[in-house]
PDB file of C-alpha atoms in Angstrom:
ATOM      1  CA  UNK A   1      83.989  86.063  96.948  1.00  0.00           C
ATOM      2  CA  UNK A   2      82.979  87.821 100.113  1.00  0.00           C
ATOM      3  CA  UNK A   3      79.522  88.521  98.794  1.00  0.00           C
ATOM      4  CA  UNK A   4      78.887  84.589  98.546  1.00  0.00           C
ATOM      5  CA  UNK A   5      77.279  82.444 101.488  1.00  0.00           C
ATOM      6  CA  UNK A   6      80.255  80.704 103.749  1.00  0.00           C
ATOM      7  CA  UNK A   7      79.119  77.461 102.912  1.00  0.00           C
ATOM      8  CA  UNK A   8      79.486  78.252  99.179  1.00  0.00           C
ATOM      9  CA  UNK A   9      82.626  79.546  99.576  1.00  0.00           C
ATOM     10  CA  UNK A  10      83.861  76.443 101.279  1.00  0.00           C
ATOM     11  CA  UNK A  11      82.725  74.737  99.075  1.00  0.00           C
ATOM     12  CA  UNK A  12      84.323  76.868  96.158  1.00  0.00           C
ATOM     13  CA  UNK A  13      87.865  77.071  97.845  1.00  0.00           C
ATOM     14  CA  UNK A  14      87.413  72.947  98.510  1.00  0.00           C
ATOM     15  CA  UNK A  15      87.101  72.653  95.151  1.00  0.00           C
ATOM     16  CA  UNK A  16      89.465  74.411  93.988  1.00  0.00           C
ATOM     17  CA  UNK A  17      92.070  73.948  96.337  1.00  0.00           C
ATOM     18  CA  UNK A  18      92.377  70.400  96.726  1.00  0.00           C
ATOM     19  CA  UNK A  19      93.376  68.529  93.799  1.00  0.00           C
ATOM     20  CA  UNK A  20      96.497  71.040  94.318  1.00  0.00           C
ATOM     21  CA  UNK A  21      97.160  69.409  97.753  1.00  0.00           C
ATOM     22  CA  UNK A  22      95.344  65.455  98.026  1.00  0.00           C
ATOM     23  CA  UNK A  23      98.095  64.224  95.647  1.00  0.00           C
ATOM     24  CA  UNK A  24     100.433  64.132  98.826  1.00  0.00           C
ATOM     25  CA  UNK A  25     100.061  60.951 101.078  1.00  0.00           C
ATOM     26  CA  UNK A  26      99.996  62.977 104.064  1.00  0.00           C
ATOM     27  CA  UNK A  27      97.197  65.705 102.635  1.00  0.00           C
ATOM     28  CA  UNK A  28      95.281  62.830 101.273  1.00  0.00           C
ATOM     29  CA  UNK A  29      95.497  60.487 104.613  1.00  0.00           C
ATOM     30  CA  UNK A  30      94.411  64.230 106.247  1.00  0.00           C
ATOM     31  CA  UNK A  31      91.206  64.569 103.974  1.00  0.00           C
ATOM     32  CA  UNK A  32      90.405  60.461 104.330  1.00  0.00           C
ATOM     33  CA  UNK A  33      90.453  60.225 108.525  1.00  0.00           C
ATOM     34  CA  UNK A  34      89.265  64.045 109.269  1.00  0.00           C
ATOM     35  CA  UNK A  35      87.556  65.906 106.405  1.00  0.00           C
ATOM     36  CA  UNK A  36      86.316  68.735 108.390  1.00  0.00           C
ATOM     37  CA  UNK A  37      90.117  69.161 109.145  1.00  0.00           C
ATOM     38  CA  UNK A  38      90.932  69.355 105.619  1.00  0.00           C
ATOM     39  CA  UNK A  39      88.290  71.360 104.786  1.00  0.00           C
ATOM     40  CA  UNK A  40      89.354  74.087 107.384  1.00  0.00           C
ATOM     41  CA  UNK A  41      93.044  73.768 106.396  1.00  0.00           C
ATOM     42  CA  UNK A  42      92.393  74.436 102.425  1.00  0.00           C
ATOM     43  CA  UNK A  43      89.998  77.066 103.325  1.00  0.00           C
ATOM     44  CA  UNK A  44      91.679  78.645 105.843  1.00  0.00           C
ATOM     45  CA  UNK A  45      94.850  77.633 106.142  1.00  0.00           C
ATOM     46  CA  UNK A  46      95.911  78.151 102.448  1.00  0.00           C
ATOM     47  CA  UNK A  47      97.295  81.820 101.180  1.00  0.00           C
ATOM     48  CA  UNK A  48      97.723  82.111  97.538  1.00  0.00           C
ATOM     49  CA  UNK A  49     100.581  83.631  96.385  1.00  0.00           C
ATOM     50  CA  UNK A  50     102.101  85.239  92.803  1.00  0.00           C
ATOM     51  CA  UNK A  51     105.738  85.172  92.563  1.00  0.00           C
ATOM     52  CA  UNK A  52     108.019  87.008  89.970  1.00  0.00           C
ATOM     53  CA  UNK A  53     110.708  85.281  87.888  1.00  0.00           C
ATOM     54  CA  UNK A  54     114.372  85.257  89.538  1.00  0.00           C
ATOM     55  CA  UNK A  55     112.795  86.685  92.833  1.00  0.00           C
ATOM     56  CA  UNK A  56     113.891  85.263  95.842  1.00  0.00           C
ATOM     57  CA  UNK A  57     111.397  82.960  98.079  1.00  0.00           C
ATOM     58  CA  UNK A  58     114.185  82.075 100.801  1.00  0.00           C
ATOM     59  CA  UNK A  59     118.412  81.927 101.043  1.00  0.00           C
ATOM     60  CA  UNK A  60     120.647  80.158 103.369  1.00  0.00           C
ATOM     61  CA  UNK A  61     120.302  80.310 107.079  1.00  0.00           C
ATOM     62  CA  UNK A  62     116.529  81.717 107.141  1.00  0.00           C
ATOM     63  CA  UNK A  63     114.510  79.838 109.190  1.00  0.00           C
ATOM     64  CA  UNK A  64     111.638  77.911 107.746  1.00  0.00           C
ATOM     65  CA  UNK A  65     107.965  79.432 109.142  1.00  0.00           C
ATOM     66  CA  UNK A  66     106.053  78.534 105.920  1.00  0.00           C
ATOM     67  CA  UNK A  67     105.450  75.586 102.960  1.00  0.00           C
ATOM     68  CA  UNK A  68     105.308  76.157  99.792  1.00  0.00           C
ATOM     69  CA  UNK A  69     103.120  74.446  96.955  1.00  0.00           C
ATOM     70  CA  UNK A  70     103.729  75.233  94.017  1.00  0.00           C
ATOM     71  CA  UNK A  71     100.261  74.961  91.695  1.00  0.00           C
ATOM     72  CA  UNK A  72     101.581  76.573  88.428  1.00  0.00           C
ATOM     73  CA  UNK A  73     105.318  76.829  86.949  1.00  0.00           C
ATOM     74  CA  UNK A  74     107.817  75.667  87.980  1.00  0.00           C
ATOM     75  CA  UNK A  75     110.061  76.236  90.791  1.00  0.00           C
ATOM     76  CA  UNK A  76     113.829  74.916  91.728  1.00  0.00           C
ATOM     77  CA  UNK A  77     115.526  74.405  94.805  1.00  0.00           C
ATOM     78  CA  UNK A  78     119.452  73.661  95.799  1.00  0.00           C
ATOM     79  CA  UNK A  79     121.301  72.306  98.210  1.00  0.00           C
ATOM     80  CA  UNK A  80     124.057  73.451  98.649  1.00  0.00           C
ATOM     81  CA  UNK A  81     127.016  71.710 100.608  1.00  0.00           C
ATOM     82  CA  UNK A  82     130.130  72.848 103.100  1.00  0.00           C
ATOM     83  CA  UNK A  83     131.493  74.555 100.304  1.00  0.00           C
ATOM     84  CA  UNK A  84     129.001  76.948  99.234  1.00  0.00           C
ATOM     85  CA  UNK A  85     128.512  77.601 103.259  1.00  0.00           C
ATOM     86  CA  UNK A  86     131.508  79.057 103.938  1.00  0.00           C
ATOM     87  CA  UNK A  87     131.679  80.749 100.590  1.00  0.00           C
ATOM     88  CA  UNK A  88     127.997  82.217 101.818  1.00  0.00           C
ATOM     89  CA  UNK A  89     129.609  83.287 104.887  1.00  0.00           C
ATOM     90  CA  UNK A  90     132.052  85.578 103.172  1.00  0.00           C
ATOM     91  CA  UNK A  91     130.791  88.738 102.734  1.00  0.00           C
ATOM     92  CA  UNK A  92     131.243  89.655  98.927  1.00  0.00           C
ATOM     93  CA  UNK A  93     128.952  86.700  98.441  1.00  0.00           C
ATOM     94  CA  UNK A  94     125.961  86.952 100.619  1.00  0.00           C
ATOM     95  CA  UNK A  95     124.343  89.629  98.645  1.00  0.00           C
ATOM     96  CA  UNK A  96     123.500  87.117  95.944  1.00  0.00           C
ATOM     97  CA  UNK A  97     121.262  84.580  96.894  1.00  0.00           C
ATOM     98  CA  UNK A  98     121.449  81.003  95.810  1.00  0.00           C
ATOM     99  CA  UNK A  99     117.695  79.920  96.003  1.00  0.00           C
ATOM    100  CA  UNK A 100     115.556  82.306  93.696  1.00  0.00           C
ATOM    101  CA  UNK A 101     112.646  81.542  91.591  1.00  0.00           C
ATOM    102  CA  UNK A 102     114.373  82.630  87.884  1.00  0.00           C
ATOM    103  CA  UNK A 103     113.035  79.126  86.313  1.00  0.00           C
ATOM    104  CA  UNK A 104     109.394  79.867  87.414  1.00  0.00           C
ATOM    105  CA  UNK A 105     106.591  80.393  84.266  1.00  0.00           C
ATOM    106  CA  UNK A 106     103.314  80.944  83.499  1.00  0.00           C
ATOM    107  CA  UNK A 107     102.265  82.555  80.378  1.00  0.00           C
ATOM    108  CA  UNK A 108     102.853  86.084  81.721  1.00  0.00           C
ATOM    109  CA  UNK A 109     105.831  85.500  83.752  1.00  0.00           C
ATOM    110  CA  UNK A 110     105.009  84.969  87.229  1.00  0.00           C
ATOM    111  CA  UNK A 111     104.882  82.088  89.572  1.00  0.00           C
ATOM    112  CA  UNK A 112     101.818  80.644  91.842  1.00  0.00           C
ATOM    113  CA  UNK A 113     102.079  79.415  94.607  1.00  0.00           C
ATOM    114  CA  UNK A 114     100.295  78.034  97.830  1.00  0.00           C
ATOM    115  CA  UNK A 115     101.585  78.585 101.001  1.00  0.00           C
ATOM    116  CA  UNK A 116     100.471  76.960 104.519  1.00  0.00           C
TER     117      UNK A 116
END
């Protein structure tokens, strides 16, 4: 891809990239009023990612410095109330981690994923 012009490539990663993303309101209003913006933030501003089943993409009490879209598999996520907080808080339980990616597919396994 490096070998390719840089307005090809835009063009390439535009293509590719955005279906994934203009099917939320807020990425679609983004591409409608600014498309230069949009342009920058799929080409740029997108890292692709490949995630292994059951591995863990973030647990209780991390702080959030990232979003996640997921483009193939699947991918679950769980809230979990007072309860499961002070039973995370207890030692013999915080080496498992409650939010891991064991439900997430493709044909060979792994997990894609986009991440601003």
């Amino acid at each position: 891809m490096q070998m390719l012009p840089i307005d090809l490539r835009r063009a390439l990663l535009d293509e590719s990239r955005s279906p994934l993303i203009s099917r939320h309101a807020v990425f679609h209003a983004c591409r409608q009023l600014d498309n230069r913006f949009f342009q920058r933030l799929v080409c740029d501003g997108l890292r692709p990612q490949t995630h292994a089943p059951d591995e863990c993409l973030f647990s209780y009490g991390m702080v959030c410095t990232r979003l996640y879209l997921v483009s193939a598999g699947e991918c679950s996520y769980v809230k979990y109330g007072t309860i499961m907080r002070v039973l995370l808080q207890n030692s013999r339980f915080r080496r498992r981690s409650p939010f891991s990616s064991s439900d997430l597919t493709d044909r060979y396994g792994r997990f894609r994923s986009e991440s601003l």
